[in-house]
């Protein structure tokens, strides 16, 4: 009865039960589930006693398309991913590359498309626009190649389309094959380029090059270095495409329903940009983003109300007692409701 509003329904129950509730399996189904939006419980599971709460085999089976990627592994493999990827993302060269890549796509992809839509007075799906924007950006970063899915004719790019289909139904086999074809082809081209650079000792300062260098000789639990790279790249593509596009889609959805907030954002932009002197996008790029306090607040509100990952599932490997007093063991599935956390008045 509440499947059409499942997250709000769970939030209502959590609000009535102090932030944590238990429902137990009947008959032969002896597993019980604990659903929580209690900040202390969630901190305990995701930080304080993190090693006791792996994703587990069931999670890996459901999301087997992600293979040995960072969002689908535990233990040593996850540790390696975490340390390696965080090190790459924190490097100053990556931050510079990220800014350059995003602004290049804004100037050559996003703005021309939006201007065309505006002048032609045609209706478009903004979520599709933002997914294309994010897909082109993450592809450029990882493979040093721009698929140009965000163009005036909004071309059909098989991999970009297949990523949405994979998420709609985990799993459609042909969608999986389409994504693999894109990644393996891009990976082969980058590996060939990487080997050439190593032999000539003239490696360029690219994220894709640094990535391949960091993962050289690693094969994960599958024992296949190429498959391990494929899994990692797919996880990064999904993370890079979906987090940004989802956040932007919800932000603009909320702005369409709250024109007063939109007016305040525009007022802040005009004040900080000094529009009389603003000739082009480069002037917008040069602005100190820390000055856009209201815009930052609106984006944070959109993320609070519609988090990209609304919930996460964990299963303890050893019996444990949560700060809320709930006992859990290896037969207990723990559901962390981030969506509910953002809507609990008590929090």
mmCIF file of C-alpha atoms in Angstrom:
data_model
loop_
_atom_site.group_PDB
_atom_site.id
_atom_site.type_symbol
_atom_site.label_atom_id
_atom_site.label_comp_id
_atom_site.label_asym_id
_atom_site.label_seq_id
_atom_site.Cartn_x
_atom_site.Cartn_y
_atom_site.Cartn_z
ATOM 1 C CA UNK A 1 0.000 0.000 0.000
ATOM 2 C CA UNK A 2 2.898 2.344 0.649
ATOM 3 C CA UNK A 3 5.303 1.158 -2.041
ATOM 4 C CA UNK A 4 4.818 4.422 -3.969
ATOM 5 C CA UNK A 5 6.058 6.374 -0.923
ATOM 6 C CA UNK A 6 8.251 3.815 0.776
ATOM 7 C CA UNK A 7 10.898 6.263 2.049
ATOM 8 C CA UNK A 8 8.300 8.623 3.532
ATOM 9 C CA UNK A 9 6.444 5.665 5.049
ATOM 10 C CA UNK A 10 9.622 4.406 6.749
ATOM 11 C CA UNK A 11 10.296 7.954 7.965
ATOM 12 C CA UNK A 12 6.834 8.110 9.548
ATOM 13 C CA UNK A 13 7.451 4.816 11.381
ATOM 14 C CA UNK A 14 10.912 5.887 12.553
ATOM 15 C CA UNK A 15 9.539 9.185 13.854
ATOM 16 C CA UNK A 16 6.950 7.287 15.924
ATOM 17 C CA UNK A 17 9.473 4.760 17.270
ATOM 18 C CA UNK A 18 12.260 7.015 18.466
ATOM 19 C CA UNK A 19 14.450 6.616 15.393
ATOM 20 C CA UNK A 20 14.927 2.815 15.386
ATOM 21 C CA UNK A 21 12.501 -0.055 14.858
ATOM 22 C CA UNK A 22 12.721 -3.851 14.420
ATOM 23 C CA UNK A 23 10.624 -6.183 12.300
ATOM 24 C CA UNK A 24 11.218 -9.921 12.493
ATOM 25 C CA UNK A 25 10.799 -12.676 9.919
ATOM 26 C CA UNK A 26 8.007 -15.205 10.426
ATOM 27 C CA UNK A 27 8.156 -19.027 10.309
ATOM 28 C CA UNK A 28 11.150 -20.338 8.388
ATOM 29 C CA UNK A 29 12.331 -16.814 7.583
ATOM 30 C CA UNK A 30 14.218 -16.200 10.812
ATOM 31 C CA UNK A 31 16.115 -13.114 9.717
ATOM 32 C CA UNK A 32 15.160 -9.879 11.432
ATOM 33 C CA UNK A 33 15.627 -6.349 10.173
ATOM 34 C CA UNK A 34 16.569 -3.251 12.117
ATOM 35 C CA UNK A 35 15.837 0.080 10.455
ATOM 36 C CA UNK A 36 17.471 3.144 11.988
ATOM 37 C CA UNK A 37 17.884 6.869 11.522
ATOM 38 C CA UNK A 38 19.531 7.230 14.930
ATOM 39 C CA UNK A 39 22.761 9.256 14.462
ATOM 40 C CA UNK A 40 24.534 7.300 17.215
ATOM 41 C CA UNK A 41 23.610 3.938 15.643
ATOM 42 C CA UNK A 42 24.725 5.089 12.208
ATOM 43 C CA UNK A 43 28.006 6.503 13.520
ATOM 44 C CA UNK A 44 28.612 3.222 15.340
ATOM 45 C CA UNK A 45 28.048 1.157 12.186
ATOM 46 C CA UNK A 46 29.832 3.374 9.661
ATOM 47 C CA UNK A 47 32.725 4.518 11.824
ATOM 48 C CA UNK A 48 33.210 3.307 15.384
ATOM 49 C CA UNK A 49 32.668 -0.423 14.673
ATOM 50 C CA UNK A 50 32.984 -0.243 10.873
ATOM 51 C CA UNK A 51 34.913 -3.524 10.419
ATOM 52 C CA UNK A 52 32.067 -5.514 11.981
ATOM 53 C CA UNK A 53 29.574 -4.373 9.342
ATOM 54 C CA UNK A 54 30.639 -5.561 5.866
ATOM 55 C CA UNK A 55 28.397 -5.339 2.818
ATOM 56 C CA UNK A 56 28.321 -9.133 2.696
ATOM 57 C CA UNK A 57 27.673 -11.780 0.051
ATOM 58 C CA UNK A 58 23.993 -10.936 -0.494
ATOM 59 C CA UNK A 59 24.841 -7.349 -1.416
ATOM 60 C CA UNK A 60 27.592 -8.527 -3.787
ATOM 61 C CA UNK A 61 25.186 -10.922 -5.501
ATOM 62 C CA UNK A 62 22.563 -8.229 -6.051
ATOM 63 C CA UNK A 63 25.088 -5.728 -7.414
ATOM 64 C CA UNK A 64 27.379 -8.233 -9.107
ATOM 65 C CA UNK A 65 27.744 -5.924 -12.110
ATOM 66 C CA UNK A 66 29.983 -3.735 -9.895
ATOM 67 C CA UNK A 67 32.362 -6.673 -9.366
ATOM 68 C CA UNK A 68 35.410 -5.860 -7.231
ATOM 69 C CA UNK A 69 34.795 -2.114 -7.250
ATOM 70 C CA UNK A 70 35.004 0.006 -4.097
ATOM 71 C CA UNK A 71 31.235 0.176 -3.584
ATOM 72 C CA UNK A 72 30.887 -3.619 -3.655
ATOM 73 C CA UNK A 73 33.850 -4.927 -1.617
ATOM 74 C CA UNK A 74 34.980 -5.360 1.979
ATOM 75 C CA UNK A 75 38.217 -5.960 3.846
ATOM 76 C CA UNK A 76 41.619 -5.601 2.198
ATOM 77 C CA UNK A 77 40.276 -4.938 -1.307
ATOM 78 C CA UNK A 78 38.071 -2.102 -0.019
ATOM 79 C CA UNK A 79 40.994 -0.708 2.018
ATOM 80 C CA UNK A 80 43.181 -0.652 -1.086
ATOM 81 C CA UNK A 81 40.474 1.125 -3.105
ATOM 82 C CA UNK A 82 39.825 3.634 -0.337
ATOM 83 C CA UNK A 83 43.469 4.572 0.234
ATOM 84 C CA UNK A 84 44.387 4.664 -3.458
ATOM 85 C CA UNK A 85 41.381 6.586 -4.782
ATOM 86 C CA UNK A 86 41.349 9.104 -1.912
ATOM 87 C CA UNK A 87 45.045 9.781 -2.505
ATOM 88 C CA UNK A 88 44.378 10.413 -6.206
ATOM 89 C CA UNK A 89 41.362 12.658 -5.578
ATOM 90 C CA UNK A 90 43.167 14.780 -2.979
ATOM 91 C CA UNK A 91 46.131 15.632 -5.193
ATOM 92 C CA UNK A 92 46.330 19.319 -6.264
ATOM 93 C CA UNK A 93 46.741 18.289 -9.912
ATOM 94 C CA UNK A 94 43.388 16.470 -9.814
ATOM 95 C CA UNK A 95 41.583 19.509 -8.396
ATOM 96 C CA UNK A 96 42.957 21.663 -11.218
ATOM 97 C CA UNK A 97 42.062 19.049 -13.827
ATOM 98 C CA UNK A 98 38.562 18.702 -12.361
ATOM 99 C CA UNK A 99 37.891 22.450 -12.580
ATOM 100 C CA UNK A 100 39.236 22.688 -16.129
ATOM 101 C CA UNK A 101 37.225 19.652 -17.269
ATOM 102 C CA UNK A 102 33.965 20.879 -15.744
ATOM 103 C CA UNK A 103 34.271 24.396 -17.108
ATOM 104 C CA UNK A 104 35.182 23.147 -20.556
ATOM 105 C CA UNK A 105 31.994 21.036 -20.575
ATOM 106 C CA UNK A 106 29.942 23.969 -19.237
ATOM 107 C CA UNK A 107 31.163 26.252 -22.037
ATOM 108 C CA UNK A 108 31.120 23.771 -24.927
ATOM 109 C CA UNK A 109 28.264 21.479 -23.877
ATOM 110 C CA UNK A 110 25.856 22.672 -21.194
ATOM 111 C CA UNK A 111 25.443 26.368 -22.066
ATOM 112 C CA UNK A 112 24.998 25.869 -25.846
ATOM 113 C CA UNK A 113 22.335 23.207 -25.230
ATOM 114 C CA UNK A 114 20.443 25.299 -22.656
ATOM 115 C CA UNK A 115 20.648 28.402 -24.863
ATOM 116 C CA UNK A 116 19.298 26.436 -27.830
ATOM 117 C CA UNK A 117 16.445 25.052 -25.719
ATOM 118 C CA UNK A 118 15.646 28.557 -24.454
ATOM 119 C CA UNK A 119 15.603 30.159 -27.918
ATOM 120 C CA UNK A 120 13.604 27.346 -29.517
ATOM 121 C CA UNK A 121 11.205 27.236 -26.550
ATOM 122 C CA UNK A 122 11.287 23.448 -26.447
ATOM 123 C CA UNK A 123 10.765 21.182 -23.462
ATOM 124 C CA UNK A 124 13.652 18.994 -22.262
ATOM 125 C CA UNK A 125 14.257 16.521 -19.474
ATOM 126 C CA UNK A 126 16.718 18.308 -17.162
ATOM 127 C CA UNK A 127 17.706 15.056 -15.482
ATOM 128 C CA UNK A 128 18.783 13.715 -18.885
ATOM 129 C CA UNK A 129 20.784 16.914 -19.506
ATOM 130 C CA UNK A 130 22.561 16.635 -16.151
ATOM 131 C CA UNK A 131 23.267 12.917 -16.613
ATOM 132 C CA UNK A 132 24.867 13.640 -19.984
ATOM 133 C CA UNK A 133 26.870 16.499 -18.465
ATOM 134 C CA UNK A 134 28.171 14.289 -15.648
ATOM 135 C CA UNK A 135 28.835 11.298 -17.932
ATOM 136 C CA UNK A 136 30.934 13.369 -20.342
ATOM 137 C CA UNK A 137 32.838 14.910 -17.428
ATOM 138 C CA UNK A 138 33.699 11.654 -15.656
ATOM 139 C CA UNK A 139 34.593 9.976 -18.967
ATOM 140 C CA UNK A 140 36.999 12.801 -19.784
ATOM 141 C CA UNK A 141 38.621 12.469 -16.349
ATOM 142 C CA UNK A 142 38.930 8.662 -16.356
ATOM 143 C CA UNK A 143 39.621 7.936 -20.018
ATOM 144 C CA UNK A 144 40.822 11.331 -21.278
ATOM 145 C CA UNK A 145 38.096 11.044 -23.908
ATOM 146 C CA UNK A 146 34.849 13.022 -24.248
ATOM 147 C CA UNK A 147 31.848 10.986 -25.552
ATOM 148 C CA UNK A 148 30.058 14.322 -26.266
ATOM 149 C CA UNK A 149 26.690 12.966 -25.233
ATOM 150 C CA UNK A 150 25.774 16.547 -24.260
ATOM 151 C CA UNK A 151 25.473 18.089 -27.732
ATOM 152 C CA UNK A 152 22.722 20.061 -29.454
ATOM 153 C CA UNK A 153 21.195 16.971 -31.045
ATOM 154 C CA UNK A 154 21.346 15.038 -27.725
ATOM 155 C CA UNK A 155 22.759 11.928 -29.458
ATOM 156 C CA UNK A 156 22.090 8.417 -28.219
ATOM 157 C CA UNK A 157 25.279 7.165 -26.549
ATOM 158 C CA UNK A 158 24.828 3.427 -25.854
ATOM 159 C CA UNK A 159 26.896 3.309 -22.648
ATOM 160 C CA UNK A 160 25.225 6.370 -21.096
ATOM 161 C CA UNK A 161 21.780 4.929 -21.855
ATOM 162 C CA UNK A 162 22.771 1.474 -20.592
ATOM 163 C CA UNK A 163 23.899 2.854 -17.229
ATOM 164 C CA UNK A 164 20.348 4.071 -16.578
ATOM 165 C CA UNK A 165 18.905 0.731 -17.671
ATOM 166 C CA UNK A 166 21.248 -1.175 -15.365
ATOM 167 C CA UNK A 167 20.009 0.831 -12.411
ATOM 168 C CA UNK A 168 16.368 0.440 -13.399
ATOM 169 C CA UNK A 169 16.656 -3.333 -13.424
ATOM 170 C CA UNK A 170 19.668 -4.947 -11.785
ATOM 171 C CA UNK A 171 20.345 -6.672 -14.183
ATOM 172 C CA UNK A 172 19.608 -6.577 -17.925
ATOM 173 C CA UNK A 173 22.309 -8.620 -19.619
ATOM 174 C CA UNK A 174 22.473 -6.581 -22.839
ATOM 175 C CA UNK A 175 22.895 -3.322 -20.867
ATOM 176 C CA UNK A 176 25.749 -4.937 -18.931
ATOM 177 C CA UNK A 177 27.459 -5.923 -22.220
ATOM 178 C CA UNK A 178 27.071 -2.410 -23.613
ATOM 179 C CA UNK A 179 28.749 -0.855 -20.576
ATOM 180 C CA UNK A 180 31.562 -3.433 -20.697
ATOM 181 C CA UNK A 181 32.195 -2.734 -24.375
ATOM 182 C CA UNK A 182 32.607 0.971 -23.657
ATOM 183 C CA UNK A 183 34.875 0.490 -20.628
ATOM 184 C CA UNK A 184 37.088 -2.248 -22.062
ATOM 185 C CA UNK A 185 37.544 -0.325 -25.326
ATOM 186 C CA UNK A 186 38.419 2.905 -23.489
ATOM 187 C CA UNK A 187 40.667 1.001 -21.086
ATOM 188 C CA UNK A 188 42.575 -0.703 -23.914
ATOM 189 C CA UNK A 189 43.247 2.664 -25.564
ATOM 190 C CA UNK A 190 44.459 4.190 -22.290
ATOM 191 C CA UNK A 191 46.678 1.191 -21.478
ATOM 192 C CA UNK A 192 48.280 1.394 -24.916
ATOM 193 C CA UNK A 193 48.919 5.104 -24.384
ATOM 194 C CA UNK A 194 50.200 4.460 -20.841
ATOM 195 C CA UNK A 195 52.715 1.816 -22.012
ATOM 196 C CA UNK A 196 53.908 4.179 -24.744
ATOM 197 C CA UNK A 197 54.434 6.966 -22.192
ATOM 198 C CA UNK A 198 56.289 4.631 -19.817
ATOM 199 C CA UNK A 199 58.637 3.503 -22.603
ATOM 200 C CA UNK A 200 59.312 7.058 -23.703
ATOM 201 C CA UNK A 201 59.505 8.297 -20.072
ATOM 202 C CA UNK A 202 57.224 11.247 -20.892
ATOM 203 C CA UNK A 203 54.123 10.567 -18.799
ATOM 204 C CA UNK A 204 51.637 13.409 -18.928
ATOM 205 C CA UNK A 205 50.000 14.754 -15.785
ATOM 206 C CA UNK A 206 46.560 13.188 -16.294
ATOM 207 C CA UNK A 207 44.231 11.557 -13.796
ATOM 208 C CA UNK A 208 43.824 8.564 -16.120
ATOM 209 C CA UNK A 209 47.600 8.030 -16.181
ATOM 210 C CA UNK A 210 47.923 8.372 -12.397
ATOM 211 C CA UNK A 211 45.036 5.932 -11.977
ATOM 212 C CA UNK A 212 46.591 3.227 -14.160
ATOM 213 C CA UNK A 213 49.930 3.681 -12.411
ATOM 214 C CA UNK A 214 48.327 3.287 -8.959
ATOM 215 C CA UNK A 215 46.444 0.115 -9.962
ATOM 216 C CA UNK A 216 49.339 -1.501 -11.821
ATOM 217 C CA UNK A 217 49.835 -5.121 -10.719
ATOM 218 C CA UNK A 218 46.597 -5.283 -8.703
ATOM 219 C CA UNK A 219 44.021 -8.009 -9.432
ATOM 220 C CA UNK A 220 41.590 -7.943 -6.478
ATOM 221 C CA UNK A 221 39.725 -11.079 -5.434
ATOM 222 C CA UNK A 222 38.930 -12.016 -9.058
ATOM 223 C CA UNK A 223 42.620 -12.574 -9.885
ATOM 224 C CA UNK A 224 42.277 -10.778 -13.240
ATOM 225 C CA UNK A 225 44.038 -7.363 -13.431
ATOM 226 C CA UNK A 226 41.971 -6.252 -16.440
ATOM 227 C CA UNK A 227 38.670 -7.241 -14.800
ATOM 228 C CA UNK A 228 39.757 -5.490 -11.591
ATOM 229 C CA UNK A 229 40.413 -2.279 -13.547
ATOM 230 C CA UNK A 230 37.057 -2.648 -15.314
ATOM 231 C CA UNK A 231 35.234 -3.040 -11.979
ATOM 232 C CA UNK A 232 36.968 -0.032 -10.465
ATOM 233 C CA UNK A 233 36.343 2.179 -13.490
ATOM 234 C CA UNK A 234 32.660 1.205 -13.633
ATOM 235 C CA UNK A 235 32.256 2.124 -9.946
ATOM 236 C CA UNK A 236 33.894 5.498 -10.614
ATOM 237 C CA UNK A 237 31.757 6.128 -13.718
ATOM 238 C CA UNK A 238 28.543 5.345 -11.808
ATOM 239 C CA UNK A 239 29.632 7.456 -8.820
ATOM 240 C CA UNK A 240 30.767 10.373 -10.973
ATOM 241 C CA UNK A 241 27.691 10.359 -13.201
ATOM 242 C CA UNK A 242 24.859 9.688 -10.790
ATOM 243 C CA UNK A 243 25.798 11.659 -7.680
ATOM 244 C CA UNK A 244 26.189 14.973 -9.510
ATOM 245 C CA UNK A 245 23.272 14.540 -11.906
ATOM 246 C CA UNK A 246 20.928 13.462 -9.107
ATOM 247 C CA UNK A 247 21.881 16.395 -6.877
ATOM 248 C CA UNK A 248 21.436 18.919 -9.699
ATOM 249 C CA UNK A 249 18.127 17.385 -10.816
ATOM 250 C CA UNK A 250 16.606 17.581 -7.334
ATOM 251 C CA UNK A 251 17.984 21.106 -6.811
ATOM 252 C CA UNK A 252 16.261 22.417 -9.945
ATOM 253 C CA UNK A 253 13.094 20.460 -9.164
ATOM 254 C CA UNK A 254 12.936 22.145 -5.757
ATOM 255 C CA UNK A 255 13.722 25.571 -7.251
ATOM 256 C CA UNK A 256 10.812 25.157 -9.681
ATOM 257 C CA UNK A 257 8.524 24.695 -6.666
ATOM 258 C CA UNK A 258 10.021 27.531 -4.581
ATOM 259 C CA UNK A 259 10.398 30.643 -6.802
ATOM 260 C CA UNK A 260 11.276 32.800 -3.773
ATOM 261 C CA UNK A 261 14.424 30.694 -3.227
ATOM 262 C CA UNK A 262 15.283 30.996 -6.909
ATOM 263 C CA UNK A 263 14.949 34.786 -6.669
ATOM 264 C CA UNK A 264 17.328 34.875 -3.691
ATOM 265 C CA UNK A 265 19.913 32.773 -5.509
ATOM 266 C CA UNK A 266 19.723 35.046 -8.563
ATOM 267 C CA UNK A 267 20.006 38.116 -6.329
ATOM 268 C CA UNK A 268 23.126 36.667 -4.684
ATOM 269 C CA UNK A 269 24.674 35.833 -8.065
ATOM 270 C CA UNK A 270 24.003 39.331 -9.406
ATOM 271 C CA UNK A 271 25.467 40.922 -6.264
ATOM 272 C CA UNK A 272 28.603 38.809 -6.179
ATOM 273 C CA UNK A 273 29.217 38.763 -9.940
ATOM 274 C CA UNK A 274 28.623 42.473 -10.562
ATOM 275 C CA UNK A 275 26.699 41.646 -13.728
ATOM 276 C CA UNK A 276 27.592 44.939 -15.462
ATOM 277 C CA UNK A 277 31.211 43.798 -15.654
ATOM 278 C CA UNK A 278 30.359 40.165 -16.389
ATOM 279 C CA UNK A 279 31.079 39.550 -20.060
ATOM 280 C CA UNK A 280 31.271 35.770 -20.318
ATOM 281 C CA UNK A 281 31.493 32.470 -18.465
ATOM 282 C CA UNK A 282 35.132 33.064 -17.565
ATOM 283 C CA UNK A 283 33.967 35.873 -15.259
ATOM 284 C CA UNK A 284 31.660 33.367 -13.543
ATOM 285 C CA UNK A 285 34.531 30.891 -13.251
ATOM 286 C CA UNK A 286 36.718 33.450 -11.491
ATOM 287 C CA UNK A 287 34.242 34.145 -8.683
ATOM 288 C CA UNK A 288 35.091 33.062 -5.163
ATOM 289 C CA UNK A 289 32.478 30.334 -4.648
ATOM 290 C CA UNK A 290 32.648 30.756 -0.871
ATOM 291 C CA UNK A 291 30.777 34.036 -1.331
ATOM 292 C CA UNK A 292 27.719 32.184 -2.672
ATOM 293 C CA UNK A 293 26.389 31.321 0.780
ATOM 294 C CA UNK A 294 22.707 31.109 -0.124
ATOM 295 C CA UNK A 295 23.353 28.947 -3.189
ATOM 296 C CA UNK A 296 25.465 26.615 -1.037
ATOM 297 C CA UNK A 297 22.636 26.437 1.497
ATOM 298 C CA UNK A 298 20.080 25.596 -1.196
ATOM 299 C CA UNK A 299 22.266 22.792 -2.555
ATOM 300 C CA UNK A 300 22.762 21.365 0.944
ATOM 301 C CA UNK A 301 18.997 21.456 1.505
ATOM 302 C CA UNK A 302 18.417 19.557 -1.741
ATOM 303 C CA UNK A 303 20.905 16.908 -0.591
ATOM 304 C CA UNK A 304 19.271 16.725 2.839
ATOM 305 C CA UNK A 305 15.808 16.192 1.373
ATOM 306 C CA UNK A 306 16.875 13.916 -1.484
ATOM 307 C CA UNK A 307 20.176 12.159 -0.710
ATOM 308 C CA UNK A 308 21.695 10.320 -3.690
ATOM 309 C CA UNK A 309 21.880 7.141 -1.579
ATOM 310 C CA UNK A 310 18.613 7.132 0.426
ATOM 311 C CA UNK A 311 19.535 4.058 2.458
ATOM 312 C CA UNK A 312 22.316 1.529 2.988
ATOM 313 C CA UNK A 313 22.186 -2.104 4.109
ATOM 314 C CA UNK A 314 24.676 -3.727 6.501
ATOM 315 C CA UNK A 315 24.918 -7.122 8.213
ATOM 316 C CA UNK A 316 27.113 -7.618 11.324
ATOM 317 C CA UNK A 317 29.724 -10.370 11.155
ATOM 318 C CA UNK A 318 29.762 -10.617 14.973
ATOM 319 C CA UNK A 319 26.932 -10.043 17.515
ATOM 320 C CA UNK A 320 26.751 -6.438 18.604
ATOM 321 C CA UNK A 321 24.677 -4.005 20.658
ATOM 322 C CA UNK A 322 23.835 -0.700 18.988
ATOM 323 C CA UNK A 323 23.916 2.542 21.024
ATOM 324 C CA UNK A 324 20.100 2.538 20.854
ATOM 325 C CA UNK A 325 20.183 -0.753 22.827
ATOM 326 C CA UNK A 326 19.184 -3.026 19.942
ATOM 327 C CA UNK A 327 20.962 -6.374 19.757
ATOM 328 C CA UNK A 328 22.044 -7.539 16.301
ATOM 329 C CA UNK A 329 23.761 -10.680 14.997
ATOM 330 C CA UNK A 330 24.674 -12.261 11.651
ATOM 331 C CA UNK A 331 20.974 -12.997 10.986
ATOM 332 C CA UNK A 332 20.085 -9.321 11.324
ATOM 333 C CA UNK A 333 19.904 -6.966 8.379
ATOM 334 C CA UNK A 334 20.506 -3.353 9.412
ATOM 335 C CA UNK A 335 18.976 -0.671 7.190
ATOM 336 C CA UNK A 336 20.454 2.818 7.561
ATOM 337 C CA UNK A 337 17.861 5.329 6.352
ATOM 338 C CA UNK A 338 19.692 8.513 5.341
ATOM 339 C CA UNK A 339 16.526 9.818 3.697
ATOM 340 C CA UNK A 340 14.760 9.616 7.065
ATOM 341 C CA UNK A 341 17.676 11.229 8.914
ATOM 342 C CA UNK A 342 17.299 14.329 6.739
ATOM 343 C CA UNK A 343 13.609 14.596 7.598
ATOM 344 C CA UNK A 344 13.543 13.717 11.319
ATOM 345 C CA UNK A 345 12.533 16.799 13.327
ATOM 346 C CA UNK A 346 14.328 15.342 16.343
ATOM 347 C CA UNK A 347 17.591 15.510 14.392
#
